[in-house]
mmCIF file of C-alpha atoms and ligand atoms in Angstrom:
data_model
loop_
_atom_site.group_PDB
_atom_site.id
_atom_site.type_symbol
_atom_site.label_atom_id
_atom_site.label_comp_id
_atom_site.label_asym_id
_atom_site.label_seq_id
_atom_site.Cartn_x
_atom_site.Cartn_y
_atom_site.Cartn_z
ATOM 1 C CA MET A 37 -58.463 67.544 38.122
ATOM 2 C CA VAL A 38 -57.328 70.162 35.597
ATOM 3 C CA ARG A 39 -58.738 73.650 35.640
ATOM 4 C CA GLY A 40 -59.212 75.912 32.642
ATOM 5 C CA ILE A 41 -60.956 79.092 31.643
ATOM 6 C CA ILE A 42 -63.837 79.229 29.170
ATOM 7 C CA PHE A 43 -66.195 81.975 28.069
ATOM 8 C CA ASP A 44 -69.119 80.010 26.623
ATOM 9 C CA ILE A 45 -70.663 76.623 25.998
ATOM 10 C CA LYS A 46 -72.913 76.451 22.949
ATOM 11 C CA LYS A 47 -75.426 73.604 22.744
ATOM 12 C CA TYR A 48 -76.889 72.133 19.539
ATOM 13 C CA ALA A 49 -74.264 73.770 17.318
ATOM 14 C CA LEU A 50 -74.659 72.852 13.643
ATOM 15 C CA HIS A 51 -71.684 74.576 12.016
ATOM 16 C CA ASP A 52 -68.731 73.407 14.085
ATOM 17 C CA GLY A 53 -68.215 69.982 12.541
ATOM 18 C CA PRO A 54 -70.530 67.089 11.620
ATOM 19 C CA GLY A 55 -73.937 66.529 13.220
ATOM 20 C CA ILE A 56 -75.272 68.185 16.349
ATOM 21 C CA ARG A 57 -72.465 69.337 18.603
ATOM 22 C CA THR A 58 -71.640 71.013 21.869
ATOM 23 C CA THR A 59 -69.033 73.721 21.341
ATOM 24 C CA ILE A 60 -66.779 74.719 24.215
ATOM 25 C CA PHE A 61 -65.171 78.145 23.836
ATOM 26 C CA LEU A 62 -61.813 78.401 25.600
ATOM 27 C CA LYS A 63 -60.505 81.821 26.502
ATOM 28 C CA GLY A 64 -57.234 83.226 25.177
ATOM 29 C CA CYS A 65 -55.825 83.658 21.671
ATOM 30 C CA PRO A 66 -52.251 84.355 20.516
ATOM 31 C CA LEU A 67 -53.449 85.980 17.283
ATOM 32 C CA ASP A 68 -54.843 89.463 16.941
ATOM 33 C CA CYS A 69 -56.919 89.373 13.747
ATOM 34 C CA TRP A 70 -58.201 92.774 12.684
ATOM 35 C CA TRP A 71 -61.632 91.311 11.932
ATOM 36 C CA CYS A 72 -62.027 89.252 15.117
ATOM 37 C CA HIS A 73 -65.665 89.144 16.219
ATOM 38 C CA ASN A 74 -64.931 87.114 19.314
ATOM 39 C CA PRO A 75 -63.305 89.811 21.480
ATOM 40 C CA GLU A 76 -64.247 87.902 24.628
ATOM 41 C CA SER A 77 -61.945 85.121 23.454
ATOM 42 C CA LYS A 78 -58.740 87.114 23.093
ATOM 43 C CA ASN A 79 -57.664 87.723 26.660
ATOM 44 C CA ASP A 80 -56.830 84.605 28.711
ATOM 45 C CA GLN A 81 -58.045 86.177 31.969
ATOM 46 C CA ILE A 82 -61.461 86.908 33.477
ATOM 47 C CA GLU A 83 -62.629 90.353 32.276
ATOM 48 C CA THR A 84 -65.480 92.731 32.976
ATOM 49 C CA ILE A 85 -67.312 94.922 30.484
ATOM 50 C CA GLN A 86 -70.032 97.518 30.841
ATOM 51 C CA GLN A 87 -73.299 96.675 29.102
ATOM 52 C CA LYS A 88 -76.448 98.712 28.625
ATOM 53 C CA ILE A 89 -79.848 96.994 28.619
ATOM 54 C CA ASN A 90 -83.003 99.179 28.494
ATOM 55 C CA SER A 91 -80.935 102.260 29.466
ATOM 56 C CA VAL A 92 -79.582 100.488 32.560
ATOM 57 C CA THR A 93 -75.808 100.028 32.657
ATOM 58 C CA SER A 94 -74.428 96.977 34.405
ATOM 59 C CA THR A 95 -71.163 95.093 34.651
ATOM 60 C CA LYS A 96 -70.849 91.767 32.917
ATOM 61 C CA ILE A 97 -68.172 89.221 33.806
ATOM 62 C CA ILE A 98 -66.589 87.490 30.831
ATOM 63 C CA GLY A 99 -65.112 84.045 31.371
ATOM 64 C CA LYS A 100 -65.171 81.526 34.186
ATOM 65 C CA TYR A 101 -62.823 78.998 35.701
ATOM 66 C CA ILE A 102 -64.060 75.470 35.363
ATOM 67 C CA ASP A 103 -62.593 71.998 35.844
ATOM 68 C CA ASP A 104 -62.319 69.241 33.250
ATOM 69 C CA ASP A 105 -64.926 67.016 34.957
ATOM 70 C CA GLU A 106 -67.544 69.743 34.930
ATOM 71 C CA VAL A 107 -67.015 70.398 31.218
ATOM 72 C CA PHE A 108 -67.150 66.663 30.498
ATOM 73 C CA GLN A 109 -70.420 66.280 32.400
ATOM 74 C CA GLU A 110 -71.898 69.156 30.414
ATOM 75 C CA ILE A 111 -70.815 67.510 27.152
ATOM 76 C CA MET A 112 -72.328 64.151 28.162
ATOM 77 C CA LYS A 113 -75.770 65.679 28.774
ATOM 78 C CA ASP A 114 -76.356 65.611 25.005
ATOM 79 C CA GLU A 115 -74.879 62.227 24.231
ATOM 80 C CA LEU A 116 -78.143 61.053 22.652
ATOM 81 C CA PHE A 117 -78.108 63.914 20.141
ATOM 82 C CA TYR A 118 -74.547 63.089 19.128
ATOM 83 C CA ASP A 119 -75.418 59.423 18.624
ATOM 84 C CA GLU A 120 -78.428 60.189 16.465
ATOM 85 C CA SER A 121 -76.823 62.929 14.346
ATOM 86 C CA GLY A 122 -73.216 61.772 14.063
ATOM 87 C CA GLY A 123 -72.192 64.779 16.131
ATOM 88 C CA GLY A 124 -69.972 65.291 19.139
ATOM 89 C CA VAL A 125 -67.983 68.009 20.845
ATOM 90 C CA THR A 126 -65.960 70.858 19.332
ATOM 91 C CA PHE A 127 -63.351 72.894 21.186
ATOM 92 C CA SER A 128 -63.083 76.433 19.899
ATOM 93 C CA GLY A 129 -61.937 79.801 21.173
ATOM 94 C CA GLY A 130 -59.853 81.781 21.106
ATOM 95 C CA GLU A 131 -57.223 79.184 20.521
ATOM 96 C CA PRO A 132 -58.057 76.005 22.481
ATOM 97 C CA LEU A 133 -54.468 74.767 22.303
ATOM 98 C CA MET A 134 -53.378 77.669 24.513
ATOM 99 C CA GLN A 135 -54.778 75.561 27.371
ATOM 100 C CA SER A 136 -53.348 72.284 26.164
ATOM 101 C CA GLU A 137 -53.390 70.365 29.486
ATOM 102 C CA PHE A 138 -57.014 71.279 30.168
ATOM 103 C CA LEU A 139 -57.950 70.435 26.578
ATOM 104 C CA LEU A 140 -56.058 67.144 26.650
ATOM 105 C CA SER A 141 -57.744 66.034 29.836
ATOM 106 C CA ILE A 142 -61.267 66.630 28.451
ATOM 107 C CA LEU A 143 -60.372 65.075 25.104
ATOM 108 C CA LYS A 144 -59.207 61.895 26.838
ATOM 109 C CA LYS A 145 -62.466 61.642 28.773
ATOM 110 C CA CYS A 146 -64.493 62.163 25.586
ATOM 111 C CA LYS A 147 -62.550 59.555 23.647
ATOM 112 C CA LYS A 148 -63.001 57.051 26.444
ATOM 113 C CA ALA A 149 -66.752 57.705 26.317
ATOM 114 C CA GLY A 150 -66.823 57.313 22.512
ATOM 115 C CA ILE A 151 -67.666 60.970 21.780
ATOM 116 C CA HIS A 152 -66.508 62.399 18.425
ATOM 117 C CA THR A 153 -64.046 65.252 19.060
ATOM 118 C CA ALA A 154 -63.150 68.254 16.895
ATOM 119 C CA ILE A 155 -60.804 71.183 17.465
ATOM 120 C CA ASP A 156 -61.290 74.536 15.801
ATOM 121 C CA THR A 157 -57.739 75.895 15.689
ATOM 122 C CA SER A 158 -55.749 78.802 14.301
ATOM 123 C CA GLY A 159 -52.822 76.359 14.142
ATOM 124 C CA TYR A 160 -50.705 78.713 16.251
ATOM 125 C CA CYS A 161 -49.393 76.392 18.955
ATOM 126 C CA THR A 162 -46.284 74.380 19.716
ATOM 127 C CA ASN A 163 -45.795 71.189 17.771
ATOM 128 C CA HIS A 164 -45.311 69.475 21.126
ATOM 129 C CA ASP A 165 -48.852 70.434 22.230
ATOM 130 C CA LEU A 166 -50.294 69.452 18.880
ATOM 131 C CA LYS A 167 -48.707 65.998 19.097
ATOM 132 C CA LYS A 168 -50.087 65.543 22.609
ATOM 133 C CA ILE A 169 -53.716 66.135 21.650
ATOM 134 C CA MET A 170 -53.593 64.672 18.136
ATOM 135 C CA LYS A 171 -54.504 61.077 18.878
ATOM 136 C CA TYR A 172 -57.555 62.126 20.889
ATOM 137 C CA THR A 173 -58.861 64.432 18.133
ATOM 138 C CA ASP A 174 -61.078 63.055 15.352
ATOM 139 C CA LEU A 175 -61.252 66.225 13.276
ATOM 140 C CA PHE A 176 -59.201 69.403 12.952
ATOM 141 C CA LEU A 177 -61.056 72.501 11.760
ATOM 142 C CA PHE A 178 -57.919 74.347 10.716
ATOM 143 C CA ASP A 179 -58.015 78.070 9.835
ATOM 144 C CA LEU A 180 -55.945 79.249 6.899
ATOM 145 C CA LYS A 181 -56.066 82.992 6.478
ATOM 146 C CA LEU A 182 -53.118 84.528 4.651
ATOM 147 C CA ILE A 183 -50.118 82.853 3.037
ATOM 148 C CA ASP A 184 -47.968 85.974 2.634
ATOM 149 C CA ASN A 185 -46.011 86.277 5.869
ATOM 150 C CA GLU A 186 -45.742 90.074 5.885
ATOM 151 C CA LEU A 187 -49.505 90.431 5.481
ATOM 152 C CA HIS A 188 -50.020 87.788 8.153
ATOM 153 C CA GLU A 189 -47.856 89.832 10.540
ATOM 154 C CA LYS A 190 -49.730 92.989 9.644
ATOM 155 C CA TYR A 191 -53.288 91.684 10.012
ATOM 156 C CA MET A 192 -52.789 89.125 12.801
ATOM 157 C CA ASN A 193 -49.671 90.298 14.571
ATOM 158 C CA THR A 194 -48.146 86.833 14.193
ATOM 159 C CA ASN A 195 -45.903 85.015 11.784
ATOM 160 C CA ASN A 196 -47.522 82.128 9.873
ATOM 161 C CA ASP A 197 -44.492 79.777 9.810
ATOM 162 C CA ILE A 198 -45.694 77.965 12.933
ATOM 163 C CA ILE A 199 -49.201 77.637 11.507
ATOM 164 C CA LEU A 200 -48.089 76.244 8.146
ATOM 165 C CA ASN A 201 -45.589 73.875 9.771
ATOM 166 C CA ASN A 202 -48.317 72.520 12.024
ATOM 167 C CA LEU A 203 -50.717 72.060 9.131
ATOM 168 C CA GLU A 204 -48.056 70.226 7.124
ATOM 169 C CA TYR A 205 -47.374 68.047 10.136
ATOM 170 C CA LEU A 206 -51.056 67.111 10.526
ATOM 171 C CA PHE A 207 -51.304 66.248 6.835
ATOM 172 C CA SER A 208 -48.132 64.149 7.055
ATOM 173 C CA GLU A 209 -49.758 62.240 9.933
ATOM 174 C CA ASP A 210 -52.848 61.710 7.740
ATOM 175 C CA ARG A 211 -55.198 63.389 10.201
ATOM 176 C CA ASN A 212 -58.780 64.240 9.356
ATOM 177 C CA ILE A 213 -58.653 67.952 8.450
ATOM 178 C CA GLN A 214 -61.146 70.536 7.291
ATOM 179 C CA ILE A 215 -59.548 73.792 6.102
ATOM 180 C CA ARG A 216 -61.468 76.963 6.951
ATOM 181 C CA VAL A 217 -60.686 80.140 5.046
ATOM 182 C CA PRO A 218 -62.372 83.302 6.340
ATOM 183 C CA LEU A 219 -63.208 85.613 3.439
ATOM 184 C CA ILE A 220 -62.416 89.138 4.584
ATOM 185 C CA PRO A 221 -63.041 91.799 1.899
ATOM 186 C CA GLY A 222 -59.808 93.250 0.558
ATOM 187 C CA ILE A 223 -57.641 91.232 2.976
ATOM 188 C CA THR A 224 -57.931 87.467 2.588
ATOM 189 C CA ASP A 225 -60.082 87.390 -0.568
ATOM 190 C CA THR A 226 -57.557 89.048 -2.888
ATOM 191 C CA LYS A 227 -56.657 87.307 -6.113
ATOM 192 C CA GLU A 228 -53.063 86.936 -4.869
ATOM 193 C CA ASN A 229 -54.049 85.299 -1.589
ATOM 194 C CA MET A 230 -56.605 83.001 -3.221
ATOM 195 C CA ASN A 231 -53.936 81.880 -5.711
ATOM 196 C CA ASP A 232 -51.408 81.458 -2.890
ATOM 197 C CA ILE A 233 -53.836 79.352 -0.842
ATOM 198 C CA ARG A 234 -54.737 77.204 -3.822
ATOM 199 C CA GLY A 235 -51.084 76.698 -4.749
ATOM 200 C CA TYR A 236 -50.173 75.887 -1.168
ATOM 201 C CA LEU A 237 -52.997 73.368 -0.667
ATOM 202 C CA GLU A 238 -52.316 71.611 -3.960
ATOM 203 C CA GLN A 239 -49.256 69.939 -2.422
ATOM 204 C CA PHE A 240 -51.449 67.828 -0.128
ATOM 205 C CA LYS A 241 -52.775 64.654 -1.668
ATOM 206 C CA ASN A 242 -54.974 63.831 1.336
ATOM 207 C CA LEU A 243 -58.727 64.217 0.976
ATOM 208 C CA PHE A 244 -60.028 67.247 2.791
ATOM 209 C CA LEU A 245 -62.932 69.653 2.754
ATOM 210 C CA LEU A 246 -62.308 73.347 2.122
ATOM 211 C CA ASN A 247 -64.734 75.760 3.787
ATOM 212 C CA PHE A 248 -64.977 79.409 2.845
ATOM 213 C CA ILE A 249 -66.473 81.494 5.611
ATOM 214 C CA PRO A 250 -67.662 84.868 4.283
ATOM 215 C CA TYR A 251 -67.350 87.897 6.530
ATOM 216 C CA ASN A 252 -70.575 88.897 8.261
ATOM 217 C CA GLN A 253 -71.329 91.858 10.466
ATOM 218 C CA PHE A 254 -72.558 89.901 13.495
ATOM 219 C CA GLY A 255 -70.402 90.812 16.414
ATOM 220 C CA GLU A 256 -69.324 94.281 15.242
ATOM 221 C CA ASP A 257 -71.237 95.892 18.121
ATOM 222 C CA LYS A 258 -69.768 93.414 20.592
ATOM 223 C CA VAL A 259 -66.230 94.462 19.610
ATOM 224 C CA LEU A 260 -66.933 98.067 20.659
ATOM 225 C CA LYS A 261 -67.758 97.002 24.226
ATOM 226 C CA PHE A 262 -64.247 95.617 24.663
ATOM 227 C CA ASN A 263 -62.508 98.829 23.654
ATOM 228 C CA TYR A 264 -60.406 97.108 21.021
ATOM 229 C CA PRO A 265 -59.488 99.513 18.242
ATOM 230 C CA ASN A 266 -61.557 99.120 15.096
ATOM 231 C CA LYS A 267 -58.753 99.152 12.563
ATOM 232 C CA PHE A 268 -60.767 99.214 9.356
ATOM 233 C CA GLY A 269 -64.245 100.588 10.033
ATOM 234 C CA LYS A 270 -67.235 98.764 8.610
ATOM 235 C CA LEU A 271 -66.524 96.073 6.070
ATOM 236 C CA ARG A 272 -68.887 95.384 3.195
ATOM 237 C CA LEU A 273 -70.894 92.194 2.830
ATOM 238 C CA TYR A 274 -70.434 89.753 -0.043
ATOM 239 C CA LYS A 275 -72.849 89.135 -2.867
ATOM 240 C CA LYS A 276 -73.649 85.460 -3.360
ATOM 241 C CA THR A 277 -72.218 85.586 -6.892
ATOM 242 C CA GLU A 278 -68.797 86.705 -5.577
ATOM 243 C CA ILE A 279 -68.618 83.799 -3.154
ATOM 244 C CA ASP A 280 -69.779 81.341 -5.801
ATOM 245 C CA GLU A 281 -67.055 82.583 -8.116
ATOM 246 C CA ILE A 282 -64.348 82.011 -5.489
ATOM 247 C CA ALA A 283 -65.707 78.524 -4.781
ATOM 248 C CA GLU A 284 -65.877 77.659 -8.491
ATOM 249 C CA ASN A 285 -62.262 78.740 -8.966
ATOM 250 C CA PHE A 286 -61.194 76.150 -6.401
ATOM 251 C CA LYS A 287 -63.579 73.432 -7.589
ATOM 252 C CA ARG A 288 -62.047 73.705 -11.055
ATOM 253 C CA TYR A 289 -58.780 72.520 -9.498
ATOM 254 C CA GLY A 290 -60.459 69.509 -7.893
ATOM 255 C CA PHE A 291 -61.053 70.891 -4.392
ATOM 256 C CA GLN A 292 -64.097 69.824 -2.438
ATOM 257 C CA VAL A 293 -65.597 73.155 -1.386
ATOM 258 C CA GLU A 294 -68.384 74.251 0.940
ATOM 259 C CA ILE A 295 -69.524 77.741 1.866
ATOM 260 C CA GLY A 296 -69.997 78.492 5.556
ATOM 261 C CA GLY A 297 -69.499 76.052 8.383
HETATM 262 S S1 SF4 B 259 -57.780 83.500 15.633
HETATM 263 FE FE1 SF4 B 259 -60.007 83.735 15.868
HETATM 264 S S2 SF4 B 259 -60.281 84.237 18.038
HETATM 265 FE FE2 SF4 B 259 -58.126 84.589 17.578
HETATM 266 S S3 SF4 B 259 -57.991 86.774 17.093
HETATM 267 FE FE3 SF4 B 259 -58.249 85.645 15.156
HETATM 268 S S4 SF4 B 259 -60.465 85.634 14.768
HETATM 269 FE FE4 SF4 B 259 -60.141 86.187 16.947
#
C-alpha cells in the first residue's frame, strides 16, 4: 500500500483529456506561477483556511491522506462511462510527479484494469521519475508556459531547463503528448513568447495537439483565502478575436490547435 495526499477528485471531467474522465488532484507543486488559481495545490501538506458562508466563519481542511487502493476503487466506480466515451483517469495537481511512487502505484493498477491514463504535468520533475511512470501513461498533458529562462524564473520561480529536457525526452520516446499553453495577458501571450514557443515546437516532427488555455478569472477569490500575495492585481479577459488570431498564427505553420481543454 502506498499513501499519498490529494485535495480533490473531480468526476465526469470533460476537459482533462479525451472522453469522460475522473481527475485526481494531487497536492504539492514545485512551481510558483503568479497566476495560479489552484492555491490549494501548492503546498504538499494538509492546510486549514478560514471560510465565510452566510456570515458564519468556519475552518476548512484542505487535503487528505489516502492510499492507492482507495483512489483506484474511486476511479473504477465510473468504468462504464470511460468505456462508452473513450475516457479514463487524469492525474493533475499541483504537480502529480511530486508524489511519483503513489502515482506509479495507481497508474499500474489502472493499466492492469485497462483504464486510459493521462497526466497533467508542469514537466518539472526528475527524468528518473518520468521514466518510471512513462510506460503506464497513455497521454501527457504537458504545460509549456515561457521559453525565456529569465522570465520563467521571474514568473514561476523555477528554471525551465528541466521542463524542456523532459519534454524533449518524451518526444524522443514517441509518447502521446498534448501541449497546453496558458495564455496569460502580458506574460505568456507576448509576441516574443509566442514566436519562441512556435520556433521551439517546430523541431518536433511527432504529431501532437496544441491547446491554448486563455486566462479566466475563476479562482481569483479562492487565492485570497490562502494569503498568497497577489502579484499583479486583476488581469483582463481575452476577446475571442485575440485568441483566434493567436490560434491562426500557429495553424498557418501546420500546428493542430484547439482552444481550451
Ligand atoms: S504549475 Fe499549475 S499548480 Fe503549479 S503553481 Fe503553476 S499554475 Fe499552480
